[in-house]
PDB file of C-alpha atoms and ligand atoms in Angstrom:
ATOM      1  CA  MET A  43      96.210  94.949 109.236  1.00 73.00           C
ATOM      2  CA  MET A  44      94.493  98.301 109.876  1.00 85.00           C
ATOM      3  CA  SER A  45      94.957 100.450 112.950  1.00 89.00           C
ATOM      4  CA  VAL A  46      92.244 100.693 115.599  1.00 93.00           C
ATOM      5  CA  PRO A  47      91.369 104.342 114.724  1.00 94.00           C
ATOM      6  CA  GLU A  48      90.952 103.325 111.062  1.00 93.00           C
ATOM      7  CA  ARG A  49      88.653 100.472 112.055  1.00 95.00           C
ATOM      8  CA  ARG A  50      86.690 102.740 114.356  1.00 96.00           C
ATOM      9  CA  PHE A  51      86.239 105.163 111.479  1.00 97.00           C
ATOM     10  CA  LEU A  52      84.810 102.469 109.193  1.00 98.00           C
ATOM     11  CA  TYR A  53      82.480 101.276 111.948  1.00 98.00           C
ATOM     12  CA  GLY A  54      81.291 104.860 112.536  1.00 98.00           C
ATOM     13  CA  LEU A  55      80.744 105.477 108.814  1.00 98.00           C
ATOM     14  CA  ALA A  56      78.505 102.412 108.557  1.00 98.00           C
ATOM     15  CA  ALA A  57      76.698 103.058 111.853  1.00 98.00           C
ATOM     16  CA  LYS A  58      76.165 106.823 111.702  1.00 98.00           C
ATOM     17  CA  TYR A  59      76.859 108.198 108.224  1.00 98.00           C
ATOM     18  CA  TYR A  60      75.427 105.643 105.828  1.00 98.00           C
ATOM     19  CA  THR A  61      71.917 106.421 104.540  1.00 97.00           C
ATOM     20  CA  GLY A  62      71.351 103.470 102.210  1.00 97.00           C
ATOM     21  CA  GLU A  63      71.429 105.604  99.045  1.00 97.00           C
ATOM     22  CA  GLY A  64      74.170 103.399  97.634  1.00 97.00           C
ATOM     23  CA  LEU A  65      76.306 100.351  98.364  1.00 98.00           C
ATOM     24  CA  ILE A  66      79.296 100.103 100.660  1.00 98.00           C
ATOM     25  CA  ILE A  67      82.238  98.744  98.667  1.00 98.00           C
ATOM     26  CA  ASP A  68      85.060  97.178 100.653  1.00 98.00           C
ATOM     27  CA  ALA A  69      87.893  96.366  98.270  1.00 98.00           C
ATOM     28  CA  GLY A  70      90.808  94.279  99.563  1.00 97.00           C
ATOM     29  CA  ILE A  71      89.641  92.780 102.856  1.00 97.00           C
ATOM     30  CA  PHE A  72      92.287  90.131 103.607  1.00 96.00           C
ATOM     31  CA  LEU A  73      90.788  88.241 106.584  1.00 95.00           C
ATOM     32  CA  GLY A  74      87.783  90.537 106.789  1.00 97.00           C
ATOM     33  CA  ALA A  75      88.585  93.154 109.454  1.00 96.00           C
ATOM     34  CA  SER A  76      87.296  96.098 107.418  1.00 97.00           C
ATOM     35  CA  THR A  77      84.160  94.204 106.373  1.00 98.00           C
ATOM     36  CA  THR A  78      83.465  93.226 109.971  1.00 98.00           C
ATOM     37  CA  CYS A  79      83.668  96.915 110.934  1.00 98.00           C
ATOM     38  CA  PHE A  80      81.232  97.863 108.174  1.00 98.00           C
ATOM     39  CA  GLY A  81      78.896  94.946 108.934  1.00 98.00           C
ATOM     40  CA  GLU A  82      78.777  95.481 112.696  1.00 97.00           C
ATOM     41  CA  GLY A  83      78.359  99.232 112.189  1.00 98.00           C
ATOM     42  CA  LEU A  84      75.524  98.684 109.763  1.00 98.00           C
ATOM     43  CA  ARG A  85      73.621  96.618 112.323  1.00 97.00           C
ATOM     44  CA  GLU A  86      73.469  99.767 114.487  1.00 97.00           C
ATOM     45  CA  ASN A  87      72.165 101.881 111.606  1.00 98.00           C
ATOM     46  CA  ALA A  88      68.440 102.635 111.408  1.00 95.00           C
ATOM     47  CA  ASN A  89      68.783 102.882 107.596  1.00 96.00           C
ATOM     48  CA  LEU A  90      69.744  99.226 107.230  1.00 96.00           C
ATOM     49  CA  GLN A  91      66.186  98.115 106.393  1.00 94.00           C
ATOM     50  CA  ARG A  92      65.878 100.847 103.787  1.00 93.00           C
ATOM     51  CA  ALA A  93      69.139  99.752 102.211  1.00 95.00           C
ATOM     52  CA  GLN A  94      68.157  96.094 102.314  1.00 96.00           C
ATOM     53  CA  ALA A  95      64.899  96.862 100.554  1.00 95.00           C
ATOM     54  CA  LYS A  96      67.109  97.769  97.572  1.00 96.00           C
ATOM     55  CA  TRP A  97      69.998  95.365  98.060  1.00 94.00           C
ATOM     56  CA  LYS A  98      69.762  92.333 100.289  1.00 95.00           C
ATOM     57  CA  GLN A  99      73.474  92.719 101.017  1.00 97.00           C
ATOM     58  CA  PRO A 100      74.434  96.412 101.098  1.00 98.00           C
ATOM     59  CA  VAL A 101      78.146  95.689 101.715  1.00 98.00           C
ATOM     60  CA  VAL A 102      80.049  94.248  98.751  1.00 98.00           C
ATOM     61  CA  SER A 103      83.485  92.919  99.715  1.00 98.00           C
ATOM     62  CA  PHE A 104      86.280  91.924  97.368  1.00 98.00           C
ATOM     63  CA  GLU A 105      89.206  89.668  98.149  1.00 98.00           C
ATOM     64  CA  ARG A 106      91.529  87.691  95.888  1.00 97.00           C
ATOM     65  CA  GLY A 107      91.901  85.085  98.633  1.00 97.00           C
ATOM     66  CA  ILE A 108      95.284  83.697  97.552  1.00 96.00           C
ATOM     67  CA  VAL A 109      98.121  83.285 100.065  1.00 95.00           C
ATOM     68  CA  THR A 110     101.075  85.507  99.121  1.00 93.00           C
ATOM     69  CA  PRO A 111     104.705  84.673 100.039  1.00 91.00           C
ATOM     70  CA  THR A 112     104.600  86.874 103.171  1.00 90.00           C
ATOM     71  CA  MET A 113     101.225  85.733 104.533  1.00 92.00           C
ATOM     72  CA  PRO A 114     102.318  82.437 106.192  1.00 93.00           C
ATOM     73  CA  ALA A 115     104.643  84.421 108.498  1.00 91.00           C
ATOM     74  CA  PHE A 116     101.795  86.859 109.235  1.00 91.00           C
ATOM     75  CA  PHE A 117      99.498  83.959 110.211  1.00 91.00           C
ATOM     76  CA  LYS A 118     102.185  82.530 112.489  1.00 92.00           C
ATOM     77  CA  ARG A 119     102.963  85.887 114.144  1.00 92.00           C
ATOM     78  CA  ASN A 120      99.282  86.468 114.837  1.00 90.00           C
ATOM     79  CA  ALA A 121      98.590  82.906 116.019  1.00 90.00           C
ATOM     80  CA  VAL A 122      96.086  82.261 113.222  1.00 89.00           C
ATOM     81  CA  GLU A 123      95.469  78.502 113.070  1.00 88.00           C
ATOM     82  CA  PHE A 124      96.203  78.130 109.394  1.00 89.00           C
ATOM     83  CA  ASP A 125      99.440  76.832 107.931  1.00 89.00           C
ATOM     84  CA  PRO A 126      99.225  77.320 104.162  1.00 91.00           C
ATOM     85  CA  MET A 127     101.693  77.498 101.304  1.00 92.00           C
ATOM     86  CA  PRO A 128     101.927  80.530  99.029  1.00 93.00           C
ATOM     87  CA  GLY A 129      99.365  80.073  96.278  1.00 95.00           C
ATOM     88  CA  ASP A 130      96.834  78.285  98.523  1.00 96.00           C
ATOM     89  CA  SER A 131      93.375  79.732  98.969  1.00 96.00           C
ATOM     90  CA  PHE A 132      92.345  81.363 102.260  1.00 96.00           C
ATOM     91  CA  GLU A 133      88.708  81.776 101.191  1.00 97.00           C
ATOM     92  CA  SER A 134      87.465  79.400 103.912  1.00 95.00           C
ATOM     93  CA  LEU A 135      89.131  81.552 106.580  1.00 95.00           C
ATOM     94  CA  VAL A 136      87.500  84.747 105.281  1.00 97.00           C
ATOM     95  CA  ARG A 137      84.083  83.072 105.037  1.00 97.00           C
ATOM     96  CA  GLU A 138      84.438  81.798 108.605  1.00 96.00           C
ATOM     97  CA  ASN A 139      85.424  85.259 109.905  1.00 96.00           C
ATOM     98  CA  LEU A 140      82.530  86.930 108.096  1.00 98.00           C
ATOM     99  CA  LYS A 141      79.844  84.473 109.256  1.00 98.00           C
ATOM    100  CA  PRO A 142      78.388  86.973 111.788  1.00 97.00           C
ATOM    101  CA  VAL A 143      77.746  89.498 108.992  1.00 97.00           C
ATOM    102  CA  SER A 144      77.192  87.158 106.030  1.00 97.00           C
ATOM    103  CA  ASP A 145      73.494  88.102 105.739  1.00 97.00           C
ATOM    104  CA  ILE A 146      74.413  91.699 104.832  1.00 97.00           C
ATOM    105  CA  VAL A 147      77.713  91.124 103.010  1.00 98.00           C
ATOM    106  CA  ASP A 148      78.084  90.024  99.395  1.00 98.00           C
ATOM    107  CA  LEU A 149      81.556  88.448  99.514  1.00 98.00           C
ATOM    108  CA  ARG A 150      83.229  88.107  96.138  1.00 98.00           C
ATOM    109  CA  ILE A 151      86.365  85.985  96.059  1.00 98.00           C
ATOM    110  CA  GLY A 152      88.705  86.419  93.082  1.00 97.00           C
ATOM    111  CA  ASP A 153      90.452  89.200  91.209  1.00 98.00           C
ATOM    112  CA  ILE A 154      88.356  92.354  91.544  1.00 98.00           C
ATOM    113  CA  GLN A 155      88.999  93.040  87.858  1.00 98.00           C
ATOM    114  CA  GLU A 156      86.885  89.953  87.152  1.00 98.00           C
ATOM    115  CA  THR A 157      84.428  89.987  90.062  1.00 98.00           C
ATOM    116  CA  GLY A 158      84.001  93.760  90.414  1.00 97.00           C
ATOM    117  CA  LYS A 159      80.970  94.509  88.269  1.00 94.00           C
ATOM    118  CA  ILE A 160      78.590  96.815  90.186  1.00 95.00           C
ATOM    119  CA  GLU A 161      75.285  98.128  88.851  1.00 93.00           C
ATOM    120  CA  ALA A 162      74.288 100.397  91.761  1.00 97.00           C
ATOM    121  CA  PRO A 163      75.340 103.759  93.183  1.00 98.00           C
ATOM    122  CA  ILE A 164      78.205 103.625  95.679  1.00 98.00           C
ATOM    123  CA  GLU A 165      77.897 105.533  98.944  1.00 98.00           C
ATOM    124  CA  ILE A 166      81.110 104.398 100.645  1.00 98.00           C
ATOM    125  CA  LEU A 167      84.140 103.258  98.652  1.00 98.00           C
ATOM    126  CA  PHE A 168      86.886 101.777 100.791  1.00 98.00           C
ATOM    127  CA  LEU A 169      90.084 101.043  98.858  1.00 98.00           C
ATOM    128  CA  ASP A 170      92.861  98.840 100.172  1.00 97.00           C
ATOM    129  CA  VAL A 171      93.367  96.948  96.934  1.00 97.00           C
ATOM    130  CA  LEU A 172      95.123  99.369  94.576  1.00 96.00           C
ATOM    131  CA  LYS A 173      98.446  97.532  94.629  1.00 95.00           C
ATOM    132  CA  LEU A 174      98.821  97.485  90.825  1.00 95.00           C
ATOM    133  CA  PRO A 175      98.171 100.305  88.319  1.00 95.00           C
ATOM    134  CA  GLU A 176      95.688  98.137  86.408  1.00 96.00           C
ATOM    135  CA  ILE A 177      93.595  97.591  89.549  1.00 97.00           C
ATOM    136  CA  ASN A 178      93.632 101.343  90.211  1.00 97.00           C
ATOM    137  CA  LYS A 179      92.490 101.965  86.627  1.00 97.00           C
ATOM    138  CA  PHE A 180      89.727  99.367  86.948  1.00 98.00           C
ATOM    139  CA  VAL A 181      88.418 100.883  90.177  1.00 98.00           C
ATOM    140  CA  VAL A 182      88.473 104.464  88.894  1.00 98.00           C
ATOM    141  CA  GLU A 183      86.845 103.571  85.569  1.00 98.00           C
ATOM    142  CA  ASN A 184      84.152 101.361  87.078  1.00 98.00           C
ATOM    143  CA  TYR A 185      83.331 103.004  90.389  1.00 98.00           C
ATOM    144  CA  PHE A 186      84.014 106.760  90.358  1.00 98.00           C
ATOM    145  CA  SER A 187      81.056 107.593  88.115  1.00 98.00           C
ATOM    146  CA  ARG A 188      78.807 105.685  90.557  1.00 98.00           C
ATOM    147  CA  LEU A 189      79.615 108.032  93.454  1.00 98.00           C
ATOM    148  CA  ILE A 190      76.739 110.159  94.765  1.00 98.00           C
ATOM    149  CA  PRO A 191      77.472 113.926  94.796  1.00 98.00           C
ATOM    150  CA  GLY A 192      77.361 115.443  98.269  1.00 98.00           C
ATOM    151  CA  ARG A 193      77.207 112.023  99.927  1.00 98.00           C
ATOM    152  CA  SER A 194      79.736 109.448  98.790  1.00 98.00           C
ATOM    153  CA  ILE A 195      82.962 108.998 100.689  1.00 98.00           C
ATOM    154  CA  VAL A 196      86.128 107.553  99.166  1.00 98.00           C
ATOM    155  CA  VAL A 197      88.461 106.079 101.766  1.00 98.00           C
ATOM    156  CA  GLN A 198      91.953 105.664 100.311  1.00 98.00           C
ATOM    157  CA  GLN A 199      93.788 103.351 102.714  1.00 96.00           C
ATOM    158  CA  ASP A 200      97.065 103.623 100.781  1.00 95.00           C
ATOM    159  CA  TYR A 201      97.188 107.401 100.561  1.00 97.00           C
ATOM    160  CA  PHE A 202      99.906 108.471 103.031  1.00 96.00           C
ATOM    161  CA  TYR A 203     102.277 105.780 101.893  1.00 94.00           C
ATOM    162  CA  ASP A 204     105.729 105.894 100.313  1.00 94.00           C
ATOM    163  CA  LEU A 205     104.708 103.558  97.468  1.00 93.00           C
ATOM    164  CA  LEU A 206     101.863 103.605  94.908  1.00 94.00           C
ATOM    165  CA  PRO A 207     102.239 107.178  93.602  1.00 95.00           C
ATOM    166  CA  TYR A 208      99.530 106.552  90.994  1.00 96.00           C
ATOM    167  CA  VAL A 209      96.920 106.185  93.766  1.00 97.00           C
ATOM    168  CA  LYS A 210      97.575 109.829  94.630  1.00 97.00           C
ATOM    169  CA  THR A 211      97.926 111.195  91.095  1.00 97.00           C
ATOM    170  CA  TYR A 212      94.662 109.553  89.993  1.00 97.00           C
ATOM    171  CA  GLN A 213      92.780 110.769  93.073  1.00 98.00           C
ATOM    172  CA  GLU A 214      94.158 114.308  92.656  1.00 98.00           C
ATOM    173  CA  TYR A 215      93.305 114.246  88.948  1.00 98.00           C
ATOM    174  CA  PHE A 216      89.708 114.360  90.233  1.00 98.00           C
ATOM    175  CA  ALA A 217      90.392 117.147  92.749  1.00 97.00           C
ATOM    176  CA  ASP A 218      87.563 119.314  91.340  1.00 97.00           C
ATOM    177  CA  TYR A 219      85.073 116.544  92.114  1.00 98.00           C
ATOM    178  CA  PHE A 220      86.078 115.970  95.730  1.00 98.00           C
ATOM    179  CA  THR A 221      86.550 117.768  99.007  1.00 98.00           C
ATOM    180  CA  TYR A 222      89.406 116.464 101.106  1.00 98.00           C
ATOM    181  CA  ILE A 223      87.972 115.637 104.527  1.00 97.00           C
ATOM    182  CA  GLY A 224      90.933 114.356 106.496  1.00 96.00           C
ATOM    183  CA  GLU A 225      93.240 111.552 107.446  1.00 97.00           C
ATOM    184  CA  ILE A 226      93.555 108.618 109.827  1.00 96.00           C
ATOM    185  CA  GLY A 227      96.767 106.601 109.883  1.00 93.00           C
ATOM    186  CA  SER A 228      97.791 106.079 106.268  1.00 94.00           C
ATOM    187  CA  THR A 229      94.231 106.733 105.103  1.00 96.00           C
ATOM    188  CA  GLY A 230      93.060 109.816 103.194  1.00 97.00           C
ATOM    189  CA  VAL A 231      89.323 110.536 103.106  1.00 98.00           C
ATOM    190  CA  PHE A 232      87.516 112.364 100.273  1.00 98.00           C
ATOM    191  CA  LEU A 233      83.890 113.488  99.910  1.00 98.00           C
ATOM    192  CA  CYS A 234      82.501 113.453  96.363  1.00 98.00           C
ATOM    193  CA  LYS A 235      80.923 116.868  95.722  1.00 98.00           C
ATOM    194  CA  GLN A 236      80.079 116.640  92.035  1.00 97.00           C
ATOM    195  CA  ARG A 237      78.926 113.863  89.704  1.00 98.00           C
ATOM    196  CA  ILE A 238      81.863 112.366  87.807  1.00 98.00           C
ATOM    197  CA  PRO A 239      80.943 111.661  84.172  1.00 98.00           C
ATOM    198  CA  GLN A 240      82.032 108.166  83.157  1.00 97.00           C
ATOM    199  CA  GLU A 241      83.936 109.406  80.118  1.00 97.00           C
ATOM    200  CA  VAL A 242      86.174 111.506  82.402  1.00 97.00           C
ATOM    201  CA  THR A 243      87.294 108.345  84.205  1.00 98.00           C
ATOM    202  CA  ILE A 244      88.447 106.462  81.102  1.00 97.00           C
ATOM    203  CA  GLY A 245      92.070 106.200  79.919  1.00 94.00           C
ATOM    204  CA  ILE A 246      93.589 108.621  82.426  1.00 95.00           C
ATOM    205  CA  GLU A 247      97.010 107.060  81.817  1.00 92.00           C
ATOM    206  CA  ASP A 248      96.928 108.570  78.314  1.00 93.00           C
ATOM    207  CA  LYS A 249      95.796 111.987  79.539  1.00 93.00           C
ATOM    208  CA  LEU A 250      98.406 112.548  82.249  1.00 94.00           C
ATOM    209  CA  GLU A 251     101.692 114.008  80.975  1.00 95.00           C
ATOM    210  CA  ALA A 252     104.765 113.522  83.205  1.00 96.00           C
ATOM    211  CA  GLU A 253     104.742 117.162  84.303  1.00 96.00           C
ATOM    212  CA  GLU A 254     101.093 116.951  85.330  1.00 97.00           C
ATOM    213  CA  GLN A 255     101.685 113.716  87.283  1.00 97.00           C
ATOM    214  CA  ILE A 256     104.460 115.449  89.218  1.00 97.00           C
ATOM    215  CA  ARG A 257     102.230 118.448  89.924  1.00 98.00           C
ATOM    216  CA  LEU A 258      99.469 116.144  91.224  1.00 98.00           C
ATOM    217  CA  ALA A 259     101.971 114.315  93.459  1.00 97.00           C
ATOM    218  CA  THR A 260     102.850 117.724  94.951  1.00 97.00           C
ATOM    219  CA  VAL A 261      99.168 118.545  95.499  1.00 97.00           C
ATOM    220  CA  ALA A 262      98.747 115.205  97.294  1.00 98.00           C
ATOM    221  CA  LEU A 263     101.810 115.894  99.455  1.00 96.00           C
ATOM    222  CA  GLN A 264     100.228 119.113 100.664  1.00 96.00           C
ATOM    223  CA  ARG A 265      96.968 117.496 101.818  1.00 97.00           C
ATOM    224  CA  SER A 266      98.339 116.857 105.288  1.00 96.00           C
ATOM    225  CA  ILE A 267     100.217 119.136 107.643  1.00 95.00           C
ATOM    226  CA  ASP A 268     101.567 116.155 109.578  1.00 94.00           C
ATOM    227  CA  PRO A 269     105.371 115.918 109.006  1.00 92.00           C
ATOM    228  CA  ALA A 270     105.477 112.099 108.926  1.00 92.00           C
ATOM    229  CA  ARG A 271     102.703 111.902 106.339  1.00 95.00           C
ATOM    230  CA  ARG A 272     104.301 114.633 104.231  1.00 95.00           C
ATOM    231  CA  PHE A 273     107.612 112.814 104.415  1.00 94.00           C
ATOM    232  CA  LEU A 274     106.063 109.569 103.131  1.00 95.00           C
ATOM    233  CA  MET A 275     104.299 111.471 100.353  1.00 97.00           C
ATOM    234  CA  ALA A 276     107.597 113.118  99.383  1.00 96.00           C
ATOM    235  CA  LEU A 277     109.194 109.658  99.153  1.00 96.00           C
ATOM    236  CA  SER A 278     106.320 108.524  96.991  1.00 96.00           C
ATOM    237  CA  LYS A 279     107.074 111.503  94.738  1.00 97.00           C
ATOM    238  CA  VAL A 280     110.727 110.377  94.614  1.00 95.00           C
ATOM    239  CA  ARG A 281     109.497 107.047  93.152  1.00 94.00           C
ATOM    240  CA  LEU A 282     107.471 108.885  90.560  1.00 95.00           C
ATOM    241  CA  LEU A 283     110.410 111.114  89.595  1.00 95.00           C
ATOM    242  CA  ARG A 284     112.665 108.059  89.284  1.00 93.00           C
ATOM    243  CA  LYS A 285     110.187 106.519  86.867  1.00 92.00           C
ATOM    244  CA  LEU A 286     109.360 109.643  84.852  1.00 93.00           C
ATOM    245  CA  LEU A 287     112.567 111.714  84.835  1.00 93.00           C
ATOM    246  CA  GLY A 288     115.319 109.259  85.774  1.00 92.00           C
ATOM    247  CA  ALA A 289     117.811 108.643  88.590  1.00 90.00           C
ATOM    248  CA  LYS A 290     119.425 112.091  88.688  1.00 92.00           C
ATOM    249  CA  ALA A 291     116.162 113.988  89.104  1.00 93.00           C
ATOM    250  CA  ALA A 292     115.002 111.546  91.784  1.00 93.00           C
ATOM    251  CA  GLN A 293     118.295 111.795  93.684  1.00 94.00           C
ATOM    252  CA  ASN A 294     118.239 115.595  93.593  1.00 94.00           C
ATOM    253  CA  TYR A 295     114.709 115.653  94.963  1.00 96.00           C
ATOM    254  CA  LEU A 296     115.600 113.077  97.611  1.00 95.00           C
ATOM    255  CA  GLN A 297     118.450 115.313  98.788  1.00 94.00           C
ATOM    256  CA  PHE A 298     115.958 118.166  99.116  1.00 94.00           C
ATOM    257  CA  VAL A 299     113.529 115.908 101.038  1.00 93.00           C
ATOM    258  CA  LYS A 300     116.284 114.927 103.476  1.00 90.00           C
ATOM    259  CA  SER A 301     117.148 118.558 104.120  1.00 89.00           C
ATOM    260  CA  GLU A 302     113.467 119.461 104.598  1.00 87.00           C
ATOM    261  CA  TYR A 303     112.839 116.606 107.054  1.00 82.00           C
ATOM    262  CA  PRO A 304     116.114 116.145 108.963  1.00 76.00           C
ATOM    263  CA  ASP A 305     114.302 114.518 111.919  1.00 75.00           C
ATOM    264  CA  ALA A 306     112.753 111.903 109.678  1.00 71.00           C
ATOM    265  CA  SER A 307     116.147 110.816 108.400  1.00 65.00           C
ATOM    266  CA  GLU A 308     117.830 110.435 111.793  1.00 69.00           C
ATOM    267  CA  LYS A 309     115.580 109.961 114.819  1.00 74.00           C
ATOM    268  CA  ALA A 310     112.401 108.874 113.099  1.00 80.00           C
ATOM    269  CA  PRO A 311     110.422 105.699 113.827  1.00 85.00           C
ATOM    270  CA  LEU A 312     111.716 102.601 112.044  1.00 87.00           C
ATOM    271  CA  ARG A 313     108.873 102.713 109.492  1.00 87.00           C
ATOM    272  CA  LEU A 314     110.015 106.128 108.212  1.00 90.00           C
ATOM    273  CA  ARG A 315     113.695 105.238 108.212  1.00 90.00           C
ATOM    274  CA  GLU A 316     112.959 102.063 106.245  1.00 91.00           C
ATOM    275  CA  ALA A 317     110.881 104.023 103.743  1.00 92.00           C
ATOM    276  CA  LEU A 318     113.783 106.445 103.306  1.00 92.00           C
ATOM    277  CA  ARG A 319     116.287 103.644 102.844  1.00 91.00           C
ATOM    278  CA  ASN A 320     114.081 101.974 100.240  1.00 90.00           C
ATOM    279  CA  ALA A 321     113.699 105.256  98.360  1.00 91.00           C
ATOM    280  CA  GLU A 322     117.495 105.687  98.394  1.00 91.00           C
ATOM    281  CA  LEU A 323     117.924 102.191  96.967  1.00 89.00           C
ATOM    282  CA  ALA A 324     115.277 102.873  94.327  1.00 87.00           C
ATOM    283  CA  CYS A 325     117.136 106.027  93.290  1.00 87.00           C
ATOM    284  CA  ARG A 326     120.425 104.183  92.978  1.00 84.00           C
ATOM    285  CA  ALA A 327     119.040 101.172  91.102  1.00 81.00           C
ATOM    286  CA  LYS A 328     119.990 100.900  87.419  1.00 79.00           C
ATOM    287  CA  GLU A 329     116.386 100.406  86.337  1.00 81.00           C
ATOM    288  CA  ALA A 330     113.346 102.285  87.649  1.00 75.00           C
ATOM    289  CA  SER A 331     111.397  99.885  89.844  1.00 76.00           C
ATOM    290  CA  PRO A 332     107.690  99.320  89.184  1.00 75.00           C
ATOM    291  CA  LEU A 333     105.397 101.692  91.091  1.00 76.00           C
ATOM    292  CA  THR A 334     103.505  98.785  92.635  1.00 78.00           C
ATOM    293  CA  ALA A 335     103.341  97.406  96.187  1.00 78.00           C
ATOM    294  CA  PRO A 336     103.089  93.790  97.362  1.00 78.00           C
ATOM    295  CA  LEU A 337      99.491  92.578  96.868  1.00 78.00           C
ATOM    296  CA  ASP A 338      99.067  92.180 100.631  1.00 75.00           C
ATOM    297  CA  ALA A 339     100.779  95.447 101.676  1.00 80.00           C
TER     298      ALA A 339
HETATM  299  C1  SAM B 125      96.441  95.188 102.771  1.00 65.81           C
HETATM  300  S1  SAM B 125      95.399  93.859 102.495  1.00 65.81           S
HETATM  301  C2  SAM B 125      93.837  94.374 103.085  1.00 65.81           C
HETATM  302  C3  SAM B 125      93.704  94.521 104.583  1.00 65.81           C
HETATM  303  C4  SAM B 125      92.289  94.692 104.999  1.00 65.81           C
HETATM  304  N1  SAM B 125      91.663  95.884 104.460  1.00 65.81           N
HETATM  305  C5  SAM B 125      92.086  94.657 106.498  1.00 65.81           C
HETATM  306  O1  SAM B 125      91.137  95.187 106.957  1.00 65.81           O
HETATM  307  O2  SAM B 125      92.857  94.011 107.206  1.00 65.81           O
HETATM  308  C6  SAM B 125      95.160  93.924 100.755  1.00 65.81           C
HETATM  309  C7  SAM B 125      94.330  92.787 100.251  1.00 65.81           C
HETATM  310  O3  SAM B 125      94.002  93.009  98.874  1.00 65.81           O
HETATM  311  C8  SAM B 125      93.915  91.737  98.260  1.00 65.81           C
HETATM  312  N2  SAM B 125      94.056  91.892  96.814  1.00 65.81           N
HETATM  313  C9  SAM B 125      95.174  92.235  96.125  1.00 65.81           C
HETATM  314  N3  SAM B 125      94.915  92.252  94.810  1.00 65.81           N
HETATM  315  C10 SAM B 125      93.603  91.947  94.653  1.00 65.81           C
HETATM  316  C11 SAM B 125      92.742  91.818  93.530  1.00 65.81           C
HETATM  317  N4  SAM B 125      93.196  92.011  92.277  1.00 65.81           N
HETATM  318  N5  SAM B 125      91.439  91.510  93.742  1.00 65.81           N
HETATM  319  C12 SAM B 125      90.982  91.318  95.003  1.00 65.81           C
HETATM  320  N6  SAM B 125      91.748  91.420  96.098  1.00 65.81           N
HETATM  321  C13 SAM B 125      93.041  91.721  95.937  1.00 65.81           C
HETATM  322  C14 SAM B 125      95.055  90.939  98.872  1.00 65.81           C
HETATM  323  O4  SAM B 125      94.848  89.558  98.751  1.00 65.81           O
HETATM  324  C15 SAM B 125      95.051  91.440 100.317  1.00 65.81           C
HETATM  325  O5  SAM B 125      94.369  90.572 101.162  1.00 65.81           O
END
């Protein structure tokens, strides 16, 4: 599901950046592409032995492993020999794909909120699993205080994305603890520069007033100078406004977004035009829609 540059980045992180000071967490792996990148990269890394002296399997990968309603069509389109029904398990497929790296990967099948206990520092935290606010909360509360200052990298695969505004507001809530490093595709990359005390990570939903959430969404929007990424971030902010301040405020901001990015509303690639259309529908809907994304998005 990830682009080639994103995969190359993960491979490079594991091959050239990783020192073995902490684990590599790969959260939300679907059929295992990201884990394969980490695993194959790690084989090229001279620090692998050092890491394995501490943890036999330095990569810990999480996947729910349940076929969603849209996955059967994905399997068909990509000629995957697997014809399941929604609700079936695809664990066997993931295990098969990860066989070449199974000696260095601790694969945990199930809901990360149940399987996600980690007792070690985390050096690389790859996140493609934050499709529900409660998963985001779990990850922040359980993993952020395990990041190593000056070393750990957080890779947010759903950053430059028109949905999931809480992924951005939570990450930006910790802006003082991170340096923004850059972007690849929809991914935003952050270096942890300061230890995050565990108590700071707890109950953020109760600490963030609406006004502060909106400010953090604006900070996130300004991370990239790329117009397409900024456009998607602005649409994500529209979703947040719809939820926090209602339809009128969201519609007013959407009008502003359309005037700021006229190209994106007319001649843009389909992906951007669809995102715009969905934001328009969300603004017009009677009820604010949940801020989630499909579990396999
Ligand atoms: C966008 S896909 C990941 C794509 C993957 N990173 C890749 O390299 O192709 C998101 C994945 O997260 C998984 N997921 C969603 N909720 C989860 C949960 N609570 N625990 C574990 N995995 C979950 C889904 O089953 C899905 O396979």
